[in-house]
Amino acid sequence: MDAVEKANYERQRRWAKEKKIGEGTYAVVYKGREVKTGRKIAIKKIKVGAMKDGMDMSAIREVKFLRELRHQNVIDLLDVFSSKTNLNLVLEWLETDLEMIIKDRSLVFLPADIKSWIAMTLRGLEFCHRNSILHRDLKPNNLLIAANGQLKIADFGLARDIADPGYKMTCQVITRWYRPPELLFGARYYSTAVDMWSVGCIFAELILRIPYLPGESDMDQLKTIFRALGTPTEEDWPCHTKLPDYVPVGQFPKPPMRDLFTAATADCLNLLSKFFLYEPRKRISARAALSHPYFFALPNPTHPSKLPKISTQSSTRTLEEVDGNVDLDLDSPGPSVKAPAPAKKAPAPVTKVSTPAVKAPTPPSKPSPPPVKPSPPAATAPVPRKLKRKLSSVSSEDGSYCRKLDFMKTGGTRT
Amino acid sequence: MPVPTEVSTETPESPKRGQTTLYEASTQFRNWRFSRSQLSKTRQSLNEAAVEAIRDTFEADSPGSSSDISFLNADEERLLVKLYITKIPQLCSHFGFPEEVEATATSYLKRFYLKNTVMDWHPKNVMLTALFLATKTANQPIPIDVYTSRIPKTSASDVLDLEFLVAQSLGFEFTVWHAYRALWGIWLDIQSLPDYPKDSIAEIYNSAKIHVRAARLTDAELIYTPSQIALAAFSLASPNIAALWTHAKSSDSILQIIEPLKQMILQDSRAPDVETVRDIDRRLKLCKNPEKVVGSKVYLAKKAEEDRIAAEKRRKKADEIRKAMEENDPFNEDTANKKTLDDAVNEALEDDD
């Protein structure tokens, strides 16, 4: 046996699979244990042999970034080993995710709870951004919750390093409801601000207990955004009409945010509105958000171990805890305090693990590399959109692989 | 990737207390940095272990057959790998890949041969796989058939068969911090100094870039940090500029540390003599591990052994499941829902992998 094979074998033996808990097109997830300590883990087995082009991009991305990132609020990749033609990722075991917590109608969220979840999200994301990594798929069911209440950013299958100036990135990322308008308008040069928009959507969803901007199609998504936040003017967002896929979607006035977020404090609304600034350069960064007065005002964020949990524990919260943390106004339950009346029966709580590939499909599915975007009406470009997409799909995801961009030209003018 | 401009002078053994830089948290810093002596020791012992294993394989096949084989030594292995490192820029310009792909593939190839011997895996194939893998990890994926159609006499399986082995040898640590990016950072930095030579700076940067590329042919990246290599390249292009910058950063002492690195870039960056390498390659044909030669007697024997173990495993599993099924039978009337034994075994084996 080669040294490399032997090392792999040693690794494999450290982890025991116990039970299959999910299966998707490209991965199977098992619950398992570390043999030596008995601690619970999840093993995500990716079938590589079946892939025409070898290891696929989302597996490569996930491994590449999780290998480097070590942070309390980022899922921990414990080990990687191979078995025959499968790639096995050993991940820390996480009980549930934020989506399931949001959907659990029996849980009451206090403002302090929301503050705690958003703070943890921002801490994890700030760490990613500090490492020049864009997540590009933030949404409640990619924010996993550990048994001790810590929130962990997971699913790095769409993540990438921030491209250098002048290098394109794909706009077909981020699940629709959480996708910022610049991507919907086809921006190919973007930055950490795309993730910040998603955080804003998650923040709003925690307050409202329903998705804030649930568009039915990419076009409808823009309409939904503008209806909620007003159609951007040239002043709000200079030059946005020049973006590649720009289409006018109608004029909507800007309603006061207070109308919807009735129970939110002024600090909370102020921070929330900064995630939704149209001009990506003005949108608040993760780092700046963490210094926002919202996080320094009372109530203090709930300790992770005391956050609402799925299952029977929800009723164990004592009254003093509630008293100390919230201005209770139970007669008119503000959206930040109590979930709105359930439209549908909430799904039964199921134990869940970080299984990006095997999750039950949520309505707006994650954009996959071959774009299936409906072609926009009235394309003004001389090259038909469909053709353009086709051409670009021959090359790489992020622009042509044989691009001739000169490093000097792009970097040279920067001082 | 960030543009690292901080210059670390630390050894891997003494990380700064309290605060770690992003670079120090990287897998590159933690797992792929060596001292010169560590590096040569690693290669030496790898080579010795390989020779011993292959000798045993020859002997097992026909006793006495290994006595007149001249195995490659560590330096010869390194020379052969180096030749294939020089092929990467050629292929990259053929495809029009950006520098990140080229630099990443080069690092992969070097790292691979810190865990493997050329007598097991020929660098020609490994180089093609490393480059293909780098296109994916550096965000420039291209379909395998497009890739192989533009490389003569190469099939998809030549590239893909080794992909897993390469990824494994890299420890699945795909992120590489490159000196050319550090160079860019320093260059931007220099332009913020009050008294830099505005007229010649672009030219100096270009010549420094050539030195950074030359450094890729050497062991520099396995010994020094990207920013040290970048600074050495600047220093080779213009000692004054380098001194200006280090002075502004209050780290003049770093210039001494990079002196041996500058020598390394100048001396070790020549492509190996083709005749010498051709001779090594000729000898490699005789001493390569027969277990890795498809169709050889030893290869077939190894395959047969693997098949036998797999069959044994399958039989055992089938027994277990049959037993379990029989035990459960009295309680399980619903035979229609019962899986056939074969399916159950397949599933169980699949889960074991």
PDB file of N, CA, C and O in Angstrom, chain A residues 312-357:
ATOM      1  N   THR A 312     -39.482  19.807  22.668  1.00  0.00           N
ATOM      2  CA  THR A 312     -40.318  20.157  23.804  1.00  0.00           C
ATOM      3  C   THR A 312     -39.736  21.265  24.663  1.00  0.00           C
ATOM      4  O   THR A 312     -40.433  21.823  25.493  1.00  0.00           O
ATOM      5  N   GLN A 313     -38.447  21.573  24.435  1.00  0.00           N
ATOM      6  CA  GLN A 313     -37.811  22.533  25.329  1.00  0.00           C
ATOM      7  C   GLN A 313     -38.416  23.928  25.237  1.00  0.00           C
ATOM      8  O   GLN A 313     -38.170  24.771  26.071  1.00  0.00           O
ATOM      9  N   SER A 314     -39.226  24.179  24.204  1.00  0.00           N
ATOM     10  CA  SER A 314     -39.691  25.539  23.985  1.00  0.00           C
ATOM     11  C   SER A 314     -40.508  26.082  25.156  1.00  0.00           C
ATOM     12  O   SER A 314     -40.565  27.272  25.372  1.00  0.00           O
ATOM     13  N   SER A 315     -41.121  25.177  25.906  1.00  0.00           N
ATOM     14  CA  SER A 315     -41.996  25.665  26.970  1.00  0.00           C
ATOM     15  C   SER A 315     -41.237  25.850  28.284  1.00  0.00           C
ATOM     16  O   SER A 315     -41.819  26.242  29.284  1.00  0.00           O
ATOM     17  N   THR A 316     -39.950  25.531  28.275  1.00  0.00           N
ATOM     18  CA  THR A 316     -39.223  25.546  29.543  1.00  0.00           C
ATOM     19  C   THR A 316     -38.723  26.936  29.927  1.00  0.00           C
ATOM     20  O   THR A 316     -38.182  27.122  30.982  1.00  0.00           O
ATOM     21  N   ARG A 317     -38.873  27.883  29.029  1.00  0.00           N
ATOM     22  CA  ARG A 317     -38.377  29.218  29.306  1.00  0.00           C
ATOM     23  C   ARG A 317     -39.155  29.811  30.498  1.00  0.00           C
ATOM     24  O   ARG A 317     -40.372  29.813  30.519  1.00  0.00           O
ATOM     25  N   THR A 318     -38.437  30.320  31.454  1.00  0.00           N
ATOM     26  CA  THR A 318     -39.124  30.855  32.632  1.00  0.00           C
ATOM     27  C   THR A 318     -39.600  32.271  32.368  1.00  0.00           C
ATOM     28  O   THR A 318     -39.100  32.958  31.487  1.00  0.00           O
ATOM     29  N   LEU A 319     -40.525  32.668  33.179  1.00  0.00           N
ATOM     30  CA  LEU A 319     -41.148  33.963  32.946  1.00  0.00           C
ATOM     31  C   LEU A 319     -40.172  35.118  33.168  1.00  0.00           C
ATOM     32  O   LEU A 319     -40.181  36.104  32.443  1.00  0.00           O
ATOM     33  N   GLU A 320     -39.296  34.989  34.193  1.00  0.00           N
ATOM     34  CA  GLU A 320     -38.351  36.087  34.446  1.00  0.00           C
ATOM     35  C   GLU A 320     -37.502  36.378  33.211  1.00  0.00           C
ATOM     36  O   GLU A 320     -37.233  37.510  32.881  1.00  0.00           O
ATOM     37  N   GLU A 321     -37.095  35.299  32.560  1.00  0.00           N
ATOM     38  CA  GLU A 321     -36.257  35.486  31.377  1.00  0.00           C
ATOM     39  C   GLU A 321     -36.978  36.320  30.345  1.00  0.00           C
ATOM     40  O   GLU A 321     -36.418  37.203  29.728  1.00  0.00           O
ATOM     41  N   VAL A 322     -38.235  36.009  30.167  1.00  0.00           N
ATOM     42  CA  VAL A 322     -39.029  36.741  29.199  1.00  0.00           C
ATOM     43  C   VAL A 322     -39.169  38.188  29.642  1.00  0.00           C
ATOM     44  O   VAL A 322     -38.953  39.119  28.882  1.00  0.00           O
ATOM     45  N   ASP A 323     -39.447  38.354  30.938  1.00  0.00           N
ATOM     46  CA  ASP A 323     -39.652  39.691  31.463  1.00  0.00           C
ATOM     47  C   ASP A 323     -38.453  40.591  31.242  1.00  0.00           C
ATOM     48  O   ASP A 323     -38.586  41.744  30.867  1.00  0.00           O
ATOM     49  N   GLY A 324     -37.313  40.029  31.502  1.00  0.00           N
ATOM     50  CA  GLY A 324     -36.103  40.847  31.437  1.00  0.00           C
ATOM     51  C   GLY A 324     -35.754  41.298  30.042  1.00  0.00           C
ATOM     52  O   GLY A 324     -34.979  42.218  29.867  1.00  0.00           O
ATOM     53  N   ASN A 325     -36.255  40.662  29.059  1.00  0.00           N
ATOM     54  CA  ASN A 325     -35.716  40.879  27.733  1.00  0.00           C
ATOM     55  C   ASN A 325     -36.629  41.568  26.732  1.00  0.00           C
ATOM     56  O   ASN A 325     -36.198  41.914  25.665  1.00  0.00           O
ATOM     57  N   VAL A 326     -37.851  41.752  27.053  1.00  0.00           N
ATOM     58  CA  VAL A 326     -38.727  42.246  26.003  1.00  0.00           C
ATOM     59  C   VAL A 326     -39.841  43.112  26.567  1.00  0.00           C
ATOM     60  O   VAL A 326     -40.300  42.902  27.686  1.00  0.00           O
ATOM     61  N   ASP A 327     -40.206  44.110  25.802  1.00  0.00           N
ATOM     62  CA  ASP A 327     -41.396  44.835  26.199  1.00  0.00           C
ATOM     63  C   ASP A 327     -42.573  44.020  25.682  1.00  0.00           C
ATOM     64  O   ASP A 327     -42.838  43.995  24.485  1.00  0.00           O
ATOM     65  N   LEU A 328     -43.197  43.357  26.581  1.00  0.00           N
ATOM     66  CA  LEU A 328     -44.272  42.461  26.145  1.00  0.00           C
ATOM     67  C   LEU A 328     -45.514  43.259  25.805  1.00  0.00           C
ATOM     68  O   LEU A 328     -45.972  44.099  26.563  1.00  0.00           O
ATOM     69  N   ASP A 329     -46.030  42.998  24.661  1.00  0.00           N
ATOM     70  CA  ASP A 329     -47.231  43.686  24.225  1.00  0.00           C
ATOM     71  C   ASP A 329     -48.107  42.630  23.575  1.00  0.00           C
ATOM     72  O   ASP A 329     -48.268  42.566  22.364  1.00  0.00           O
ATOM     73  N   LEU A 330     -48.572  41.749  24.450  1.00  0.00           N
ATOM     74  CA  LEU A 330     -49.193  40.540  23.908  1.00  0.00           C
ATOM     75  C   LEU A 330     -50.559  40.813  23.276  1.00  0.00           C
ATOM     76  O   LEU A 330     -51.062  39.993  22.523  1.00  0.00           O
ATOM     77  N   ASP A 331     -51.128  41.947  23.584  1.00  0.00           N
ATOM     78  CA  ASP A 331     -52.442  42.226  22.998  1.00  0.00           C
ATOM     79  C   ASP A 331     -52.356  42.431  21.492  1.00  0.00           C
ATOM     80  O   ASP A 331     -53.177  41.937  20.727  1.00  0.00           O
ATOM     81  N   SER A 332     -51.346  43.205  21.103  1.00  0.00           N
ATOM     82  CA  SER A 332     -51.121  43.309  19.663  1.00  0.00           C
ATOM     83  C   SER A 332     -49.763  42.714  19.372  1.00  0.00           C
ATOM     84  O   SER A 332     -48.757  43.381  19.423  1.00  0.00           O
ATOM     85  N   PRO A 333     -49.729  41.440  19.151  1.00  0.00           N
ATOM     86  CA  PRO A 333     -48.430  40.762  19.025  1.00  0.00           C
ATOM     87  C   PRO A 333     -47.643  41.300  17.842  1.00  0.00           C
ATOM     88  O   PRO A 333     -47.971  41.026  16.699  1.00  0.00           O
ATOM     89  N   GLY A 334     -46.661  42.090  18.143  1.00  0.00           N
ATOM     90  CA  GLY A 334     -45.797  42.613  17.083  1.00  0.00           C
ATOM     91  C   GLY A 334     -45.086  41.467  16.404  1.00  0.00           C
ATOM     92  O   GLY A 334     -44.847  40.426  17.020  1.00  0.00           O
ATOM     93  N   PRO A 335     -44.758  41.628  15.165  1.00  0.00           N
ATOM     94  CA  PRO A 335     -44.151  40.522  14.426  1.00  0.00           C
ATOM     95  C   PRO A 335     -42.821  40.090  15.028  1.00  0.00           C
ATOM     96  O   PRO A 335     -42.403  38.973  14.824  1.00  0.00           O
ATOM     97  N   SER A 336     -42.198  40.978  15.769  1.00  0.00           N
ATOM     98  CA  SER A 336     -40.896  40.578  16.303  1.00  0.00           C
ATOM     99  C   SER A 336     -41.060  39.715  17.534  1.00  0.00           C
ATOM    100  O   SER A 336     -40.113  39.144  18.017  1.00  0.00           O
ATOM    101  N   VAL A 337     -42.240  39.622  18.042  1.00  0.00           N
ATOM    102  CA  VAL A 337     -42.420  38.854  19.268  1.00  0.00           C
ATOM    103  C   VAL A 337     -43.049  37.509  18.985  1.00  0.00           C
ATOM    104  O   VAL A 337     -42.574  36.482  19.412  1.00  0.00           O
ATOM    105  N   LYS A 338     -44.081  37.506  18.215  1.00  0.00           N
ATOM    106  CA  LYS A 338     -44.776  36.246  18.028  1.00  0.00           C
ATOM    107  C   LYS A 338     -44.958  35.956  16.539  1.00  0.00           C
ATOM    108  O   LYS A 338     -45.120  36.870  15.731  1.00  0.00           O
ATOM    109  N   ALA A 339     -44.945  34.716  16.228  1.00  0.00           N
ATOM    110  CA  ALA A 339     -45.129  34.355  14.839  1.00  0.00           C
ATOM    111  C   ALA A 339     -46.548  34.672  14.406  1.00  0.00           C
ATOM    112  O   ALA A 339     -47.468  34.537  15.186  1.00  0.00           O
ATOM    113  N   PRO A 340     -46.697  35.094  13.158  1.00  0.00           N
ATOM    114  CA  PRO A 340     -48.059  35.317  12.675  1.00  0.00           C
ATOM    115  C   PRO A 340     -48.814  33.996  12.626  1.00  0.00           C
ATOM    116  O   PRO A 340     -48.213  32.925  12.626  1.00  0.00           O
ATOM    117  N   ALA A 341     -50.121  34.086  12.588  1.00  0.00           N
ATOM    118  CA  ALA A 341     -50.926  32.869  12.572  1.00  0.00           C
ATOM    119  C   ALA A 341     -50.456  31.958  11.457  1.00  0.00           C
ATOM    120  O   ALA A 341     -50.212  32.420  10.346  1.00  0.00           O
ATOM    121  N   PRO A 342     -50.268  30.702  11.774  1.00  0.00           N
ATOM    122  CA  PRO A 342     -49.730  29.796  10.757  1.00  0.00           C
ATOM    123  C   PRO A 342     -50.639  29.691   9.543  1.00  0.00           C
ATOM    124  O   PRO A 342     -51.838  29.479   9.683  1.00  0.00           O
ATOM    125  N   ALA A 343     -50.065  29.882   8.414  1.00  0.00           N
ATOM    126  CA  ALA A 343     -50.829  29.740   7.184  1.00  0.00           C
ATOM    127  C   ALA A 343     -51.039  28.272   6.884  1.00  0.00           C
ATOM    128  O   ALA A 343     -52.101  27.824   6.504  1.00  0.00           O
ATOM    129  N   LYS A 344     -49.954  27.532   7.080  1.00  0.00           N
ATOM    130  CA  LYS A 344     -50.040  26.087   6.887  1.00  0.00           C
ATOM    131  C   LYS A 344     -49.547  25.443   8.167  1.00  0.00           C
ATOM    132  O   LYS A 344     -48.907  26.080   8.984  1.00  0.00           O
ATOM    133  N   LYS A 345     -49.824  24.196   8.268  1.00  0.00           N
ATOM    134  CA  LYS A 345     -49.302  23.488   9.431  1.00  0.00           C
ATOM    135  C   LYS A 345     -47.782  23.456   9.330  1.00  0.00           C
ATOM    136  O   LYS A 345     -47.220  23.177   8.270  1.00  0.00           O
ATOM    137  N   ALA A 346     -47.153  23.776  10.419  1.00  0.00           N
ATOM    138  CA  ALA A 346     -45.695  23.763  10.417  1.00  0.00           C
ATOM    139  C   ALA A 346     -45.194  22.334  10.290  1.00  0.00           C
ATOM    140  O   ALA A 346     -45.833  21.415  10.789  1.00  0.00           O
ATOM    141  N   PRO A 347     -44.091  22.149   9.592  1.00  0.00           N
ATOM    142  CA  PRO A 347     -43.584  20.775   9.442  1.00  0.00           C
ATOM    143  C   PRO A 347     -43.145  20.208  10.778  1.00  0.00           C
ATOM    144  O   PRO A 347     -42.720  20.941  11.652  1.00  0.00           O
ATOM    145  N   ALA A 348     -43.314  18.924  10.886  1.00  0.00           N
ATOM    146  CA  ALA A 348     -42.895  18.277  12.125  1.00  0.00           C
ATOM    147  C   ALA A 348     -41.401  18.455  12.292  1.00  0.00           C
ATOM    148  O   ALA A 348     -40.656  18.370  11.330  1.00  0.00           O
ATOM    149  N   PRO A 349     -40.970  18.731  13.509  1.00  0.00           N
ATOM    150  CA  PRO A 349     -39.530  18.898  13.715  1.00  0.00           C
ATOM    151  C   PRO A 349     -38.795  17.595  13.415  1.00  0.00           C
ATOM    152  O   PRO A 349     -39.173  16.538  13.904  1.00  0.00           O
ATOM    153  N   VAL A 350     -37.803  17.713  12.613  1.00  0.00           N
ATOM    154  CA  VAL A 350     -37.005  16.536  12.273  1.00  0.00           C
ATOM    155  C   VAL A 350     -35.565  16.895  12.572  1.00  0.00           C
ATOM    156  O   VAL A 350     -35.148  18.007  12.339  1.00  0.00           O
ATOM    157  N   THR A 351     -34.824  15.957  13.059  1.00  0.00           N
ATOM    158  CA  THR A 351     -33.417  16.234  13.272  1.00  0.00           C
ATOM    159  C   THR A 351     -32.748  16.365  11.919  1.00  0.00           C
ATOM    160  O   THR A 351     -33.023  15.615  11.004  1.00  0.00           O
ATOM    161  N   LYS A 352     -31.895  17.327  11.853  1.00  0.00           N
ATOM    162  CA  LYS A 352     -31.344  17.624  10.542  1.00  0.00           C
ATOM    163  C   LYS A 352     -29.873  17.928  10.673  1.00  0.00           C
ATOM    164  O   LYS A 352     -29.386  18.330  11.718  1.00  0.00           O
ATOM    165  N   VAL A 353     -29.181  17.725   9.589  1.00  0.00           N
ATOM    166  CA  VAL A 353     -27.741  17.909   9.640  1.00  0.00           C
ATOM    167  C   VAL A 353     -27.328  18.710   8.425  1.00  0.00           C
ATOM    168  O   VAL A 353     -28.145  18.982   7.554  1.00  0.00           O
ATOM    169  N   SER A 354     -26.091  19.100   8.388  1.00  0.00           N
ATOM    170  CA  SER A 354     -25.653  19.925   7.270  1.00  0.00           C
ATOM    171  C   SER A 354     -25.642  19.110   6.001  1.00  0.00           C
ATOM    172  O   SER A 354     -24.694  18.399   5.699  1.00  0.00           O
ATOM    173  N   THR A 355     -26.676  19.195   5.259  1.00  0.00           N
ATOM    174  CA  THR A 355     -26.750  18.346   4.080  1.00  0.00           C
ATOM    175  C   THR A 355     -27.180  19.152   2.892  1.00  0.00           C
ATOM    176  O   THR A 355     -28.253  18.950   2.368  1.00  0.00           O
ATOM    177  N   PRO A 356     -26.333  20.077   2.450  1.00  0.00           N
ATOM    178  CA  PRO A 356     -26.756  20.951   1.372  1.00  0.00           C
ATOM    179  C   PRO A 356     -27.326  20.193   0.187  1.00  0.00           C
ATOM    180  O   PRO A 356     -28.289  20.631  -0.405  1.00  0.00           O
ATOM    181  N   ALA A 357     -26.746  19.059  -0.105  1.00  0.00           N
ATOM    182  CA  ALA A 357     -27.164  18.390  -1.324  1.00  0.00           C
ATOM    183  C   ALA A 357     -28.430  17.571  -1.146  1.00  0.00           C
ATOM    184  O   ALA A 357     -29.034  17.162  -2.104  1.00  0.00           O
TER     185      ALA A 357
END
